[in-house]
């Protein structure tokens, strides 16, 4: 039996469409077709006749494939299932450009309907399905674990109609581009807040997104928490870069100074599991 590989499919199509009944080739598929009774392969030449071409057409038909069309592998399994019985050859990710969203407080409306979900659950959908978002504030969360188990009781002063959005990553969704989201927000007064790791990289990411505020730990409570010195060591140059550019808002200087003095970084997960209260800081 011929292996159901893309290279074999394409070589078989070449044989069917070739007017010359003999051609030179180095393709491994030539030997595999010959070994299975489809033509012959000798001294670098593949030879066949009209019966071979018909048998190959029948082979394609047995797989519910159209031999006149190249198999498009860069599609989803569902799309592939419409082309052949080999839907598992679909290579396209189903979750490209997906959005993860939940309501942090009541009153959030998605596409005109209230978001009403059990605790620790969220909506997940393709970005194209997001038509409108009627909210007062959007908190964009950097890390997936923190998004999934979002502890709103740790965030001081969360007002009504506050939605929580996962920033995204390469593996699961794309990284959200804030200008794209802003186009879909119903209210012009909606504010945008970043909730990330408390380390130099987290601060730089937050400032690069041009948001209205940041979620940062209450310094009075984090002072006794052991952080990760390696995080700071690997990222401290990012603080220096931001200082050189003069882009650090005065409102977050106490947190920057704390990082420089502690020489440690603190992930969202570490702060959440230790129940460190978080403050909304305007930038």
PDB file of C-alpha atoms in Angstrom:
ATOM      1  CA  UNK A   1       0.000   0.000   0.000  1.00  0.00           C
ATOM      2  CA  UNK A   2       1.281   3.431  -0.907  1.00  0.00           C
ATOM      3  CA  UNK A   3       1.976   5.658   2.065  1.00  0.00           C
ATOM      4  CA  UNK A   4      -0.525   8.537   2.276  1.00  0.00           C
ATOM      5  CA  UNK A   5       2.142  11.234   2.258  1.00  0.00           C
ATOM      6  CA  UNK A   6       1.948  14.592   0.561  1.00  0.00           C
ATOM      7  CA  UNK A   7       5.044  13.776  -1.529  1.00  0.00           C
ATOM      8  CA  UNK A   8       3.374  10.638  -2.883  1.00  0.00           C
ATOM      9  CA  UNK A   9       0.163  12.507  -3.670  1.00  0.00           C
ATOM     10  CA  UNK A  10       2.059  15.162  -5.592  1.00  0.00           C
ATOM     11  CA  UNK A  11       4.208  12.661  -7.493  1.00  0.00           C
ATOM     12  CA  UNK A  12       1.106  10.679  -8.451  1.00  0.00           C
ATOM     13  CA  UNK A  13      -0.516  13.864  -9.748  1.00  0.00           C
ATOM     14  CA  UNK A  14       2.615  14.520 -11.807  1.00  0.00           C
ATOM     15  CA  UNK A  15       2.379  11.052 -13.343  1.00  0.00           C
ATOM     16  CA  UNK A  16      -1.302  11.469 -14.196  1.00  0.00           C
ATOM     17  CA  UNK A  17      -0.781  14.851 -15.865  1.00  0.00           C
ATOM     18  CA  UNK A  18       2.511  14.079 -17.635  1.00  0.00           C
ATOM     19  CA  UNK A  19       2.190  13.579 -21.403  1.00  0.00           C
ATOM     20  CA  UNK A  20       5.544  11.870 -21.637  1.00  0.00           C
ATOM     21  CA  UNK A  21       5.332   8.274 -20.453  1.00  0.00           C
ATOM     22  CA  UNK A  22       8.890   8.372 -19.142  1.00  0.00           C
ATOM     23  CA  UNK A  23      10.727  11.109 -17.243  1.00  0.00           C
ATOM     24  CA  UNK A  24      13.852  11.548 -15.172  1.00  0.00           C
ATOM     25  CA  UNK A  25      13.391  11.977 -11.427  1.00  0.00           C
ATOM     26  CA  UNK A  26      15.161  11.586  -8.091  1.00  0.00           C
ATOM     27  CA  UNK A  27      11.936  11.596  -6.083  1.00  0.00           C
ATOM     28  CA  UNK A  28      11.665   8.872  -3.441  1.00  0.00           C
ATOM     29  CA  UNK A  29       8.004   8.602  -4.347  1.00  0.00           C
ATOM     30  CA  UNK A  30       8.968   7.122  -7.728  1.00  0.00           C
ATOM     31  CA  UNK A  31      10.365   3.993  -6.103  1.00  0.00           C
ATOM     32  CA  UNK A  32       7.398   3.697  -3.739  1.00  0.00           C
ATOM     33  CA  UNK A  33       4.864   3.869  -6.577  1.00  0.00           C
ATOM     34  CA  UNK A  34       6.863   1.320  -8.589  1.00  0.00           C
ATOM     35  CA  UNK A  35       7.094  -1.018  -5.578  1.00  0.00           C
ATOM     36  CA  UNK A  36       3.300  -0.933  -5.339  1.00  0.00           C
ATOM     37  CA  UNK A  37       2.729  -1.770  -9.015  1.00  0.00           C
ATOM     38  CA  UNK A  38       2.297   1.729 -10.367  1.00  0.00           C
ATOM     39  CA  UNK A  39       4.809   2.054 -13.229  1.00  0.00           C
ATOM     40  CA  UNK A  40       8.497   1.215 -13.014  1.00  0.00           C
ATOM     41  CA  UNK A  41      11.588   3.034 -11.791  1.00  0.00           C
ATOM     42  CA  UNK A  42      15.055   2.254 -13.121  1.00  0.00           C
ATOM     43  CA  UNK A  43      18.321   4.181 -13.513  1.00  0.00           C
ATOM     44  CA  UNK A  44      16.715   7.438 -12.467  1.00  0.00           C
ATOM     45  CA  UNK A  45      13.771   7.200 -14.879  1.00  0.00           C
ATOM     46  CA  UNK A  46      10.119   6.598 -14.025  1.00  0.00           C
ATOM     47  CA  UNK A  47       8.124   4.847 -16.768  1.00  0.00           C
ATOM     48  CA  UNK A  48       4.375   4.229 -16.981  1.00  0.00           C
ATOM     49  CA  UNK A  49       1.457   3.884 -19.394  1.00  0.00           C
ATOM     50  CA  UNK A  50      -2.140   5.063 -19.645  1.00  0.00           C
ATOM     51  CA  UNK A  51      -3.313   2.178 -17.457  1.00  0.00           C
ATOM     52  CA  UNK A  52      -0.976   3.399 -14.679  1.00  0.00           C
ATOM     53  CA  UNK A  53      -2.517   6.855 -14.950  1.00  0.00           C
ATOM     54  CA  UNK A  54      -6.034   5.427 -14.671  1.00  0.00           C
ATOM     55  CA  UNK A  55      -5.082   3.266 -11.700  1.00  0.00           C
ATOM     56  CA  UNK A  56      -3.679   6.331  -9.942  1.00  0.00           C
ATOM     57  CA  UNK A  57      -6.897   8.245 -10.657  1.00  0.00           C
ATOM     58  CA  UNK A  58      -8.796   5.344  -9.075  1.00  0.00           C
ATOM     59  CA  UNK A  59      -6.423   5.510  -6.092  1.00  0.00           C
ATOM     60  CA  UNK A  60      -7.272   9.188  -5.565  1.00  0.00           C
ATOM     61  CA  UNK A  61     -10.967   8.388  -5.894  1.00  0.00           C
ATOM     62  CA  UNK A  62     -10.678   5.726  -3.190  1.00  0.00           C
ATOM     63  CA  UNK A  63      -9.460   8.470  -0.822  1.00  0.00           C
ATOM     64  CA  UNK A  64     -12.237  10.868  -1.872  1.00  0.00           C
ATOM     65  CA  UNK A  65      -9.589  13.179  -3.342  1.00  0.00           C
ATOM     66  CA  UNK A  66      -9.727  15.261  -6.513  1.00  0.00           C
ATOM     67  CA  UNK A  67      -6.512  14.446  -8.365  1.00  0.00           C
ATOM     68  CA  UNK A  68      -6.814  17.666 -10.384  1.00  0.00           C
ATOM     69  CA  UNK A  69      -6.299  19.767  -7.254  1.00  0.00           C
ATOM     70  CA  UNK A  70      -3.264  20.053  -5.023  1.00  0.00           C
ATOM     71  CA  UNK A  71      -3.965  18.997  -1.440  1.00  0.00           C
ATOM     72  CA  UNK A  72      -3.877  22.186   0.653  1.00  0.00           C
ATOM     73  CA  UNK A  73      -2.291  21.173   3.939  1.00  0.00           C
ATOM     74  CA  UNK A  74      -2.257  24.629   5.503  1.00  0.00           C
ATOM     75  CA  UNK A  75      -5.904  24.357   6.482  1.00  0.00           C
ATOM     76  CA  UNK A  76      -7.857  23.132   9.492  1.00  0.00           C
ATOM     77  CA  UNK A  77      -8.818  19.482   9.938  1.00  0.00           C
ATOM     78  CA  UNK A  78     -12.429  20.362   9.134  1.00  0.00           C
ATOM     79  CA  UNK A  79     -11.375  21.991   5.861  1.00  0.00           C
ATOM     80  CA  UNK A  80      -9.176  18.990   5.052  1.00  0.00           C
ATOM     81  CA  UNK A  81     -12.058  16.612   5.703  1.00  0.00           C
ATOM     82  CA  UNK A  82     -13.813  18.208   2.731  1.00  0.00           C
ATOM     83  CA  UNK A  83     -10.869  17.335   0.475  1.00  0.00           C
ATOM     84  CA  UNK A  84     -10.026  13.780   1.498  1.00  0.00           C
ATOM     85  CA  UNK A  85     -10.229  11.117   4.189  1.00  0.00           C
ATOM     86  CA  UNK A  86      -6.944  12.403   5.599  1.00  0.00           C
ATOM     87  CA  UNK A  87      -8.254  15.295   7.663  1.00  0.00           C
ATOM     88  CA  UNK A  88      -5.451  14.779  10.193  1.00  0.00           C
ATOM     89  CA  UNK A  89      -3.039  16.255   7.672  1.00  0.00           C
ATOM     90  CA  UNK A  90      -4.601  19.641   8.370  1.00  0.00           C
ATOM     91  CA  UNK A  91      -1.867  21.833   9.792  1.00  0.00           C
ATOM     92  CA  UNK A  92      -3.712  25.066  10.461  1.00  0.00           C
ATOM     93  CA  UNK A  93      -4.242  25.955  14.111  1.00  0.00           C
ATOM     94  CA  UNK A  94      -7.912  26.293  14.996  1.00  0.00           C
ATOM     95  CA  UNK A  95      -7.195  28.896  17.659  1.00  0.00           C
ATOM     96  CA  UNK A  96      -5.512  31.536  15.545  1.00  0.00           C
ATOM     97  CA  UNK A  97      -6.571  35.031  16.651  1.00  0.00           C
ATOM     98  CA  UNK A  98      -8.756  33.796  19.495  1.00  0.00           C
ATOM     99  CA  UNK A  99      -9.752  35.982  22.426  1.00  0.00           C
ATOM    100  CA  UNK A 100     -10.100  34.978  26.090  1.00  0.00           C
ATOM    101  CA  UNK A 101     -12.415  37.274  28.044  1.00  0.00           C
ATOM    102  CA  UNK A 102     -14.291  37.302  31.354  1.00  0.00           C
ATOM    103  CA  UNK A 103     -16.257  39.758  33.457  1.00  0.00           C
ATOM    104  CA  UNK A 104     -14.345  40.928  36.518  1.00  0.00           C
ATOM    105  CA  UNK A 105     -17.415  42.701  37.856  1.00  0.00           C
ATOM    106  CA  UNK A 106     -21.068  42.745  36.785  1.00  0.00           C
ATOM    107  CA  UNK A 107     -22.375  44.956  34.004  1.00  0.00           C
ATOM    108  CA  UNK A 108     -20.051  43.945  31.131  1.00  0.00           C
ATOM    109  CA  UNK A 109     -21.760  43.553  27.772  1.00  0.00           C
ATOM    110  CA  UNK A 110     -20.355  41.578  24.848  1.00  0.00           C
ATOM    111  CA  UNK A 111     -22.071  42.090  21.497  1.00  0.00           C
ATOM    112  CA  UNK A 112     -24.961  43.715  23.353  1.00  0.00           C
ATOM    113  CA  UNK A 113     -25.478  40.892  25.878  1.00  0.00           C
ATOM    114  CA  UNK A 114     -24.474  40.758  29.541  1.00  0.00           C
ATOM    115  CA  UNK A 115     -21.563  38.474  30.352  1.00  0.00           C
ATOM    116  CA  UNK A 116     -22.854  36.188  33.106  1.00  0.00           C
ATOM    117  CA  UNK A 117     -20.529  33.277  33.888  1.00  0.00           C
ATOM    118  CA  UNK A 118     -19.675  31.120  36.917  1.00  0.00           C
ATOM    119  CA  UNK A 119     -16.545  32.075  38.857  1.00  0.00           C
ATOM    120  CA  UNK A 120     -13.189  31.050  37.340  1.00  0.00           C
ATOM    121  CA  UNK A 121     -14.676  30.552  33.874  1.00  0.00           C
ATOM    122  CA  UNK A 122     -14.235  32.641  30.749  1.00  0.00           C
ATOM    123  CA  UNK A 123     -15.401  33.098  27.184  1.00  0.00           C
ATOM    124  CA  UNK A 124     -13.145  31.983  24.352  1.00  0.00           C
ATOM    125  CA  UNK A 125     -13.905  32.916  20.749  1.00  0.00           C
ATOM    126  CA  UNK A 126     -12.384  34.040  17.471  1.00  0.00           C
ATOM    127  CA  UNK A 127     -11.586  37.738  17.381  1.00  0.00           C
ATOM    128  CA  UNK A 128     -13.829  38.226  14.345  1.00  0.00           C
ATOM    129  CA  UNK A 129     -16.820  37.333  16.539  1.00  0.00           C
ATOM    130  CA  UNK A 130     -16.151  40.335  18.801  1.00  0.00           C
ATOM    131  CA  UNK A 131     -18.445  43.050  17.474  1.00  0.00           C
ATOM    132  CA  UNK A 132     -18.757  45.333  20.506  1.00  0.00           C
ATOM    133  CA  UNK A 133     -17.672  45.490  24.135  1.00  0.00           C
ATOM    134  CA  UNK A 134     -19.630  47.772  26.449  1.00  0.00           C
ATOM    135  CA  UNK A 135     -17.510  48.189  29.592  1.00  0.00           C
ATOM    136  CA  UNK A 136     -16.092  50.864  31.898  1.00  0.00           C
ATOM    137  CA  UNK A 137     -12.637  49.361  32.276  1.00  0.00           C
ATOM    138  CA  UNK A 138     -10.549  46.653  30.621  1.00  0.00           C
ATOM    139  CA  UNK A 139      -7.833  44.877  32.601  1.00  0.00           C
ATOM    140  CA  UNK A 140      -5.352  43.135  30.300  1.00  0.00           C
ATOM    141  CA  UNK A 141      -3.635  40.222  32.064  1.00  0.00           C
ATOM    142  CA  UNK A 142      -0.139  39.144  31.018  1.00  0.00           C
ATOM    143  CA  UNK A 143      -0.078  35.510  32.202  1.00  0.00           C
ATOM    144  CA  UNK A 144      -2.584  32.747  31.471  1.00  0.00           C
ATOM    145  CA  UNK A 145      -2.609  31.182  34.952  1.00  0.00           C
ATOM    146  CA  UNK A 146      -3.441  34.530  36.522  1.00  0.00           C
ATOM    147  CA  UNK A 147      -6.180  35.122  33.962  1.00  0.00           C
ATOM    148  CA  UNK A 148      -7.773  31.713  34.542  1.00  0.00           C
ATOM    149  CA  UNK A 149      -7.771  32.080  38.316  1.00  0.00           C
ATOM    150  CA  UNK A 150      -8.293  35.832  38.443  1.00  0.00           C
ATOM    151  CA  UNK A 151      -8.634  36.872  42.080  1.00  0.00           C
ATOM    152  CA  UNK A 152     -10.625  40.066  41.929  1.00  0.00           C
ATOM    153  CA  UNK A 153     -10.651  40.309  45.726  1.00  0.00           C
ATOM    154  CA  UNK A 154      -6.931  41.175  45.548  1.00  0.00           C
ATOM    155  CA  UNK A 155      -7.504  44.141  43.198  1.00  0.00           C
ATOM    156  CA  UNK A 156      -8.397  47.311  45.074  1.00  0.00           C
ATOM    157  CA  UNK A 157     -11.184  49.477  43.733  1.00  0.00           C
ATOM    158  CA  UNK A 158     -12.508  47.467  40.801  1.00  0.00           C
ATOM    159  CA  UNK A 159     -15.597  49.328  39.631  1.00  0.00           C
ATOM    160  CA  UNK A 160     -18.681  48.009  37.849  1.00  0.00           C
ATOM    161  CA  UNK A 161     -18.434  46.739  34.267  1.00  0.00           C
ATOM    162  CA  UNK A 162     -14.742  45.816  34.490  1.00  0.00           C
ATOM    163  CA  UNK A 163     -13.767  43.144  31.945  1.00  0.00           C
ATOM    164  CA  UNK A 164     -10.671  40.939  32.091  1.00  0.00           C
ATOM    165  CA  UNK A 165      -8.797  40.119  28.877  1.00  0.00           C
ATOM    166  CA  UNK A 166      -5.910  37.689  28.410  1.00  0.00           C
ATOM    167  CA  UNK A 167      -3.030  39.338  26.544  1.00  0.00           C
ATOM    168  CA  UNK A 168      -2.346  36.192  24.503  1.00  0.00           C
ATOM    169  CA  UNK A 169       0.731  34.214  23.538  1.00  0.00           C
ATOM    170  CA  UNK A 170       2.278  32.398  20.583  1.00  0.00           C
ATOM    171  CA  UNK A 171       1.000  28.960  21.554  1.00  0.00           C
ATOM    172  CA  UNK A 172      -2.640  29.538  22.373  1.00  0.00           C
ATOM    173  CA  UNK A 173      -3.764  32.854  20.908  1.00  0.00           C
ATOM    174  CA  UNK A 174      -2.088  35.812  19.357  1.00  0.00           C
ATOM    175  CA  UNK A 175      -0.848  38.694  21.466  1.00  0.00           C
ATOM    176  CA  UNK A 176      -3.645  41.242  21.630  1.00  0.00           C
ATOM    177  CA  UNK A 177      -3.025  44.554  19.900  1.00  0.00           C
ATOM    178  CA  UNK A 178      -4.693  47.219  22.008  1.00  0.00           C
ATOM    179  CA  UNK A 179      -5.615  49.523  19.075  1.00  0.00           C
ATOM    180  CA  UNK A 180      -7.631  46.632  17.579  1.00  0.00           C
ATOM    181  CA  UNK A 181      -9.536  46.147  20.836  1.00  0.00           C
ATOM    182  CA  UNK A 182     -10.144  49.883  21.317  1.00  0.00           C
ATOM    183  CA  UNK A 183     -11.992  50.017  17.991  1.00  0.00           C
ATOM    184  CA  UNK A 184     -14.593  47.650  19.420  1.00  0.00           C
ATOM    185  CA  UNK A 185     -15.116  49.364  22.765  1.00  0.00           C
ATOM    186  CA  UNK A 186     -18.498  51.097  22.912  1.00  0.00           C
ATOM    187  CA  UNK A 187     -17.702  53.826  25.466  1.00  0.00           C
ATOM    188  CA  UNK A 188     -15.139  56.549  24.776  1.00  0.00           C
ATOM    189  CA  UNK A 189     -14.567  56.837  28.538  1.00  0.00           C
ATOM    190  CA  UNK A 190     -13.390  53.236  28.940  1.00  0.00           C
ATOM    191  CA  UNK A 191     -10.001  52.973  30.651  1.00  0.00           C
ATOM    192  CA  UNK A 192      -7.316  50.363  29.958  1.00  0.00           C
ATOM    193  CA  UNK A 193      -5.175  48.820  32.669  1.00  0.00           C
ATOM    194  CA  UNK A 194      -2.278  46.355  32.426  1.00  0.00           C
ATOM    195  CA  UNK A 195      -1.810  43.614  35.012  1.00  0.00           C
ATOM    196  CA  UNK A 196       1.568  41.933  34.572  1.00  0.00           C
ATOM    197  CA  UNK A 197       4.580  40.645  36.456  1.00  0.00           C
ATOM    198  CA  UNK A 198       6.174  43.063  38.910  1.00  0.00           C
ATOM    199  CA  UNK A 199       9.598  43.107  37.297  1.00  0.00           C
ATOM    200  CA  UNK A 200      11.440  45.306  34.775  1.00  0.00           C
ATOM    201  CA  UNK A 201      10.048  43.414  31.773  1.00  0.00           C
ATOM    202  CA  UNK A 202       6.503  43.647  33.111  1.00  0.00           C
ATOM    203  CA  UNK A 203       6.800  47.398  33.531  1.00  0.00           C
ATOM    204  CA  UNK A 204       8.289  47.854  30.058  1.00  0.00           C
ATOM    205  CA  UNK A 205       5.517  45.767  28.460  1.00  0.00           C
ATOM    206  CA  UNK A 206       2.882  47.795  30.293  1.00  0.00           C
ATOM    207  CA  UNK A 207       4.307  51.144  29.232  1.00  0.00           C
ATOM    208  CA  UNK A 208       4.698  49.986  25.628  1.00  0.00           C
ATOM    209  CA  UNK A 209       0.940  49.336  25.413  1.00  0.00           C
ATOM    210  CA  UNK A 210       0.080  52.999  26.127  1.00  0.00           C
ATOM    211  CA  UNK A 211      -2.553  52.204  28.725  1.00  0.00           C
ATOM    212  CA  UNK A 212      -4.179  54.378  31.362  1.00  0.00           C
ATOM    213  CA  UNK A 213      -3.007  52.434  34.375  1.00  0.00           C
ATOM    214  CA  UNK A 214      -1.167  49.463  35.835  1.00  0.00           C
ATOM    215  CA  UNK A 215      -2.022  46.902  38.501  1.00  0.00           C
ATOM    216  CA  UNK A 216       0.902  46.924  40.941  1.00  0.00           C
ATOM    217  CA  UNK A 217       1.420  45.282  44.346  1.00  0.00           C
ATOM    218  CA  UNK A 218       0.769  47.127  47.593  1.00  0.00           C
ATOM    219  CA  UNK A 219       4.346  47.814  48.688  1.00  0.00           C
ATOM    220  CA  UNK A 220       3.370  47.611  52.331  1.00  0.00           C
ATOM    221  CA  UNK A 221       2.423  43.963  51.832  1.00  0.00           C
ATOM    222  CA  UNK A 222       5.081  42.799  49.394  1.00  0.00           C
ATOM    223  CA  UNK A 223       8.019  43.937  51.506  1.00  0.00           C
ATOM    224  CA  UNK A 224       8.255  40.591  53.294  1.00  0.00           C
ATOM    225  CA  UNK A 225       7.821  38.455  50.167  1.00  0.00           C
ATOM    226  CA  UNK A 226      10.823  36.629  48.742  1.00  0.00           C
ATOM    227  CA  UNK A 227      11.201  37.350  45.017  1.00  0.00           C
ATOM    228  CA  UNK A 228      13.311  36.000  42.166  1.00  0.00           C
ATOM    229  CA  UNK A 229      16.758  37.603  41.961  1.00  0.00           C
ATOM    230  CA  UNK A 230      17.434  36.012  38.564  1.00  0.00           C
ATOM    231  CA  UNK A 231      14.418  37.768  37.054  1.00  0.00           C
ATOM    232  CA  UNK A 232      15.808  41.116  38.112  1.00  0.00           C
ATOM    233  CA  UNK A 233      19.369  40.259  37.076  1.00  0.00           C
ATOM    234  CA  UNK A 234      18.221  39.255  33.592  1.00  0.00           C
ATOM    235  CA  UNK A 235      15.980  42.292  33.147  1.00  0.00           C
ATOM    236  CA  UNK A 236      17.535  45.199  35.057  1.00  0.00           C
ATOM    237  CA  UNK A 237      18.921  46.643  31.818  1.00  0.00           C
ATOM    238  CA  UNK A 238      15.296  47.234  30.771  1.00  0.00           C
ATOM    239  CA  UNK A 239      14.835  49.590  33.713  1.00  0.00           C
ATOM    240  CA  UNK A 240      17.986  51.446  32.727  1.00  0.00           C
ATOM    241  CA  UNK A 241      16.711  51.716  29.155  1.00  0.00           C
ATOM    242  CA  UNK A 242      13.378  53.165  30.297  1.00  0.00           C
ATOM    243  CA  UNK A 243      15.147  55.633  32.578  1.00  0.00           C
ATOM    244  CA  UNK A 244      17.438  56.748  29.763  1.00  0.00           C
ATOM    245  CA  UNK A 245      14.405  57.367  27.567  1.00  0.00           C
ATOM    246  CA  UNK A 246      12.648  59.253  30.371  1.00  0.00           C
ATOM    247  CA  UNK A 247       9.422  57.305  29.859  1.00  0.00           C
ATOM    248  CA  UNK A 248       8.768  56.162  33.433  1.00  0.00           C
ATOM    249  CA  UNK A 249       5.718  58.027  34.824  1.00  0.00           C
ATOM    250  CA  UNK A 250       6.219  59.695  38.193  1.00  0.00           C
ATOM    251  CA  UNK A 251       3.213  57.781  39.554  1.00  0.00           C
ATOM    252  CA  UNK A 252       5.063  54.446  39.420  1.00  0.00           C
ATOM    253  CA  UNK A 253       8.490  55.662  40.590  1.00  0.00           C
ATOM    254  CA  UNK A 254       8.009  54.176  44.098  1.00  0.00           C
ATOM    255  CA  UNK A 255       7.601  50.725  42.518  1.00  0.00           C
ATOM    256  CA  UNK A 256      10.625  51.207  40.260  1.00  0.00           C
ATOM    257  CA  UNK A 257      12.738  52.231  43.241  1.00  0.00           C
ATOM    258  CA  UNK A 258      11.505  49.211  45.179  1.00  0.00           C
ATOM    259  CA  UNK A 259      12.627  46.868  42.398  1.00  0.00           C
ATOM    260  CA  UNK A 260      16.030  48.533  42.227  1.00  0.00           C
ATOM    261  CA  UNK A 261      16.495  48.243  45.978  1.00  0.00           C
ATOM    262  CA  UNK A 262      15.160  44.686  46.322  1.00  0.00           C
ATOM    263  CA  UNK A 263      16.953  43.494  43.161  1.00  0.00           C
ATOM    264  CA  UNK A 264      14.239  40.876  42.746  1.00  0.00           C
ATOM    265  CA  UNK A 265      11.327  40.278  40.397  1.00  0.00           C
ATOM    266  CA  UNK A 266       7.852  39.035  41.372  1.00  0.00           C
ATOM    267  CA  UNK A 267       5.616  37.090  39.006  1.00  0.00           C
ATOM    268  CA  UNK A 268       1.839  37.409  38.996  1.00  0.00           C
ATOM    269  CA  UNK A 269       1.513  33.792  40.073  1.00  0.00           C
ATOM    270  CA  UNK A 270       3.850  34.285  43.047  1.00  0.00           C
ATOM    271  CA  UNK A 271       1.984  37.374  44.250  1.00  0.00           C
ATOM    272  CA  UNK A 272      -1.443  35.781  43.775  1.00  0.00           C
ATOM    273  CA  UNK A 273      -0.659  32.568  45.635  1.00  0.00           C
ATOM    274  CA  UNK A 274       0.688  34.680  48.507  1.00  0.00           C
ATOM    275  CA  UNK A 275      -2.459  36.863  48.437  1.00  0.00           C
ATOM    276  CA  UNK A 276      -0.567  40.137  47.939  1.00  0.00           C
ATOM    277  CA  UNK A 277      -3.097  43.001  47.526  1.00  0.00           C
ATOM    278  CA  UNK A 278      -2.829  44.884  44.241  1.00  0.00           C
ATOM    279  CA  UNK A 279      -3.410  48.566  43.553  1.00  0.00           C
ATOM    280  CA  UNK A 280      -4.633  50.307  40.419  1.00  0.00           C
ATOM    281  CA  UNK A 281      -2.058  53.001  39.617  1.00  0.00           C
ATOM    282  CA  UNK A 282      -2.747  55.731  37.076  1.00  0.00           C
ATOM    283  CA  UNK A 283       0.044  56.332  34.544  1.00  0.00           C
TER     284      UNK A 283
END
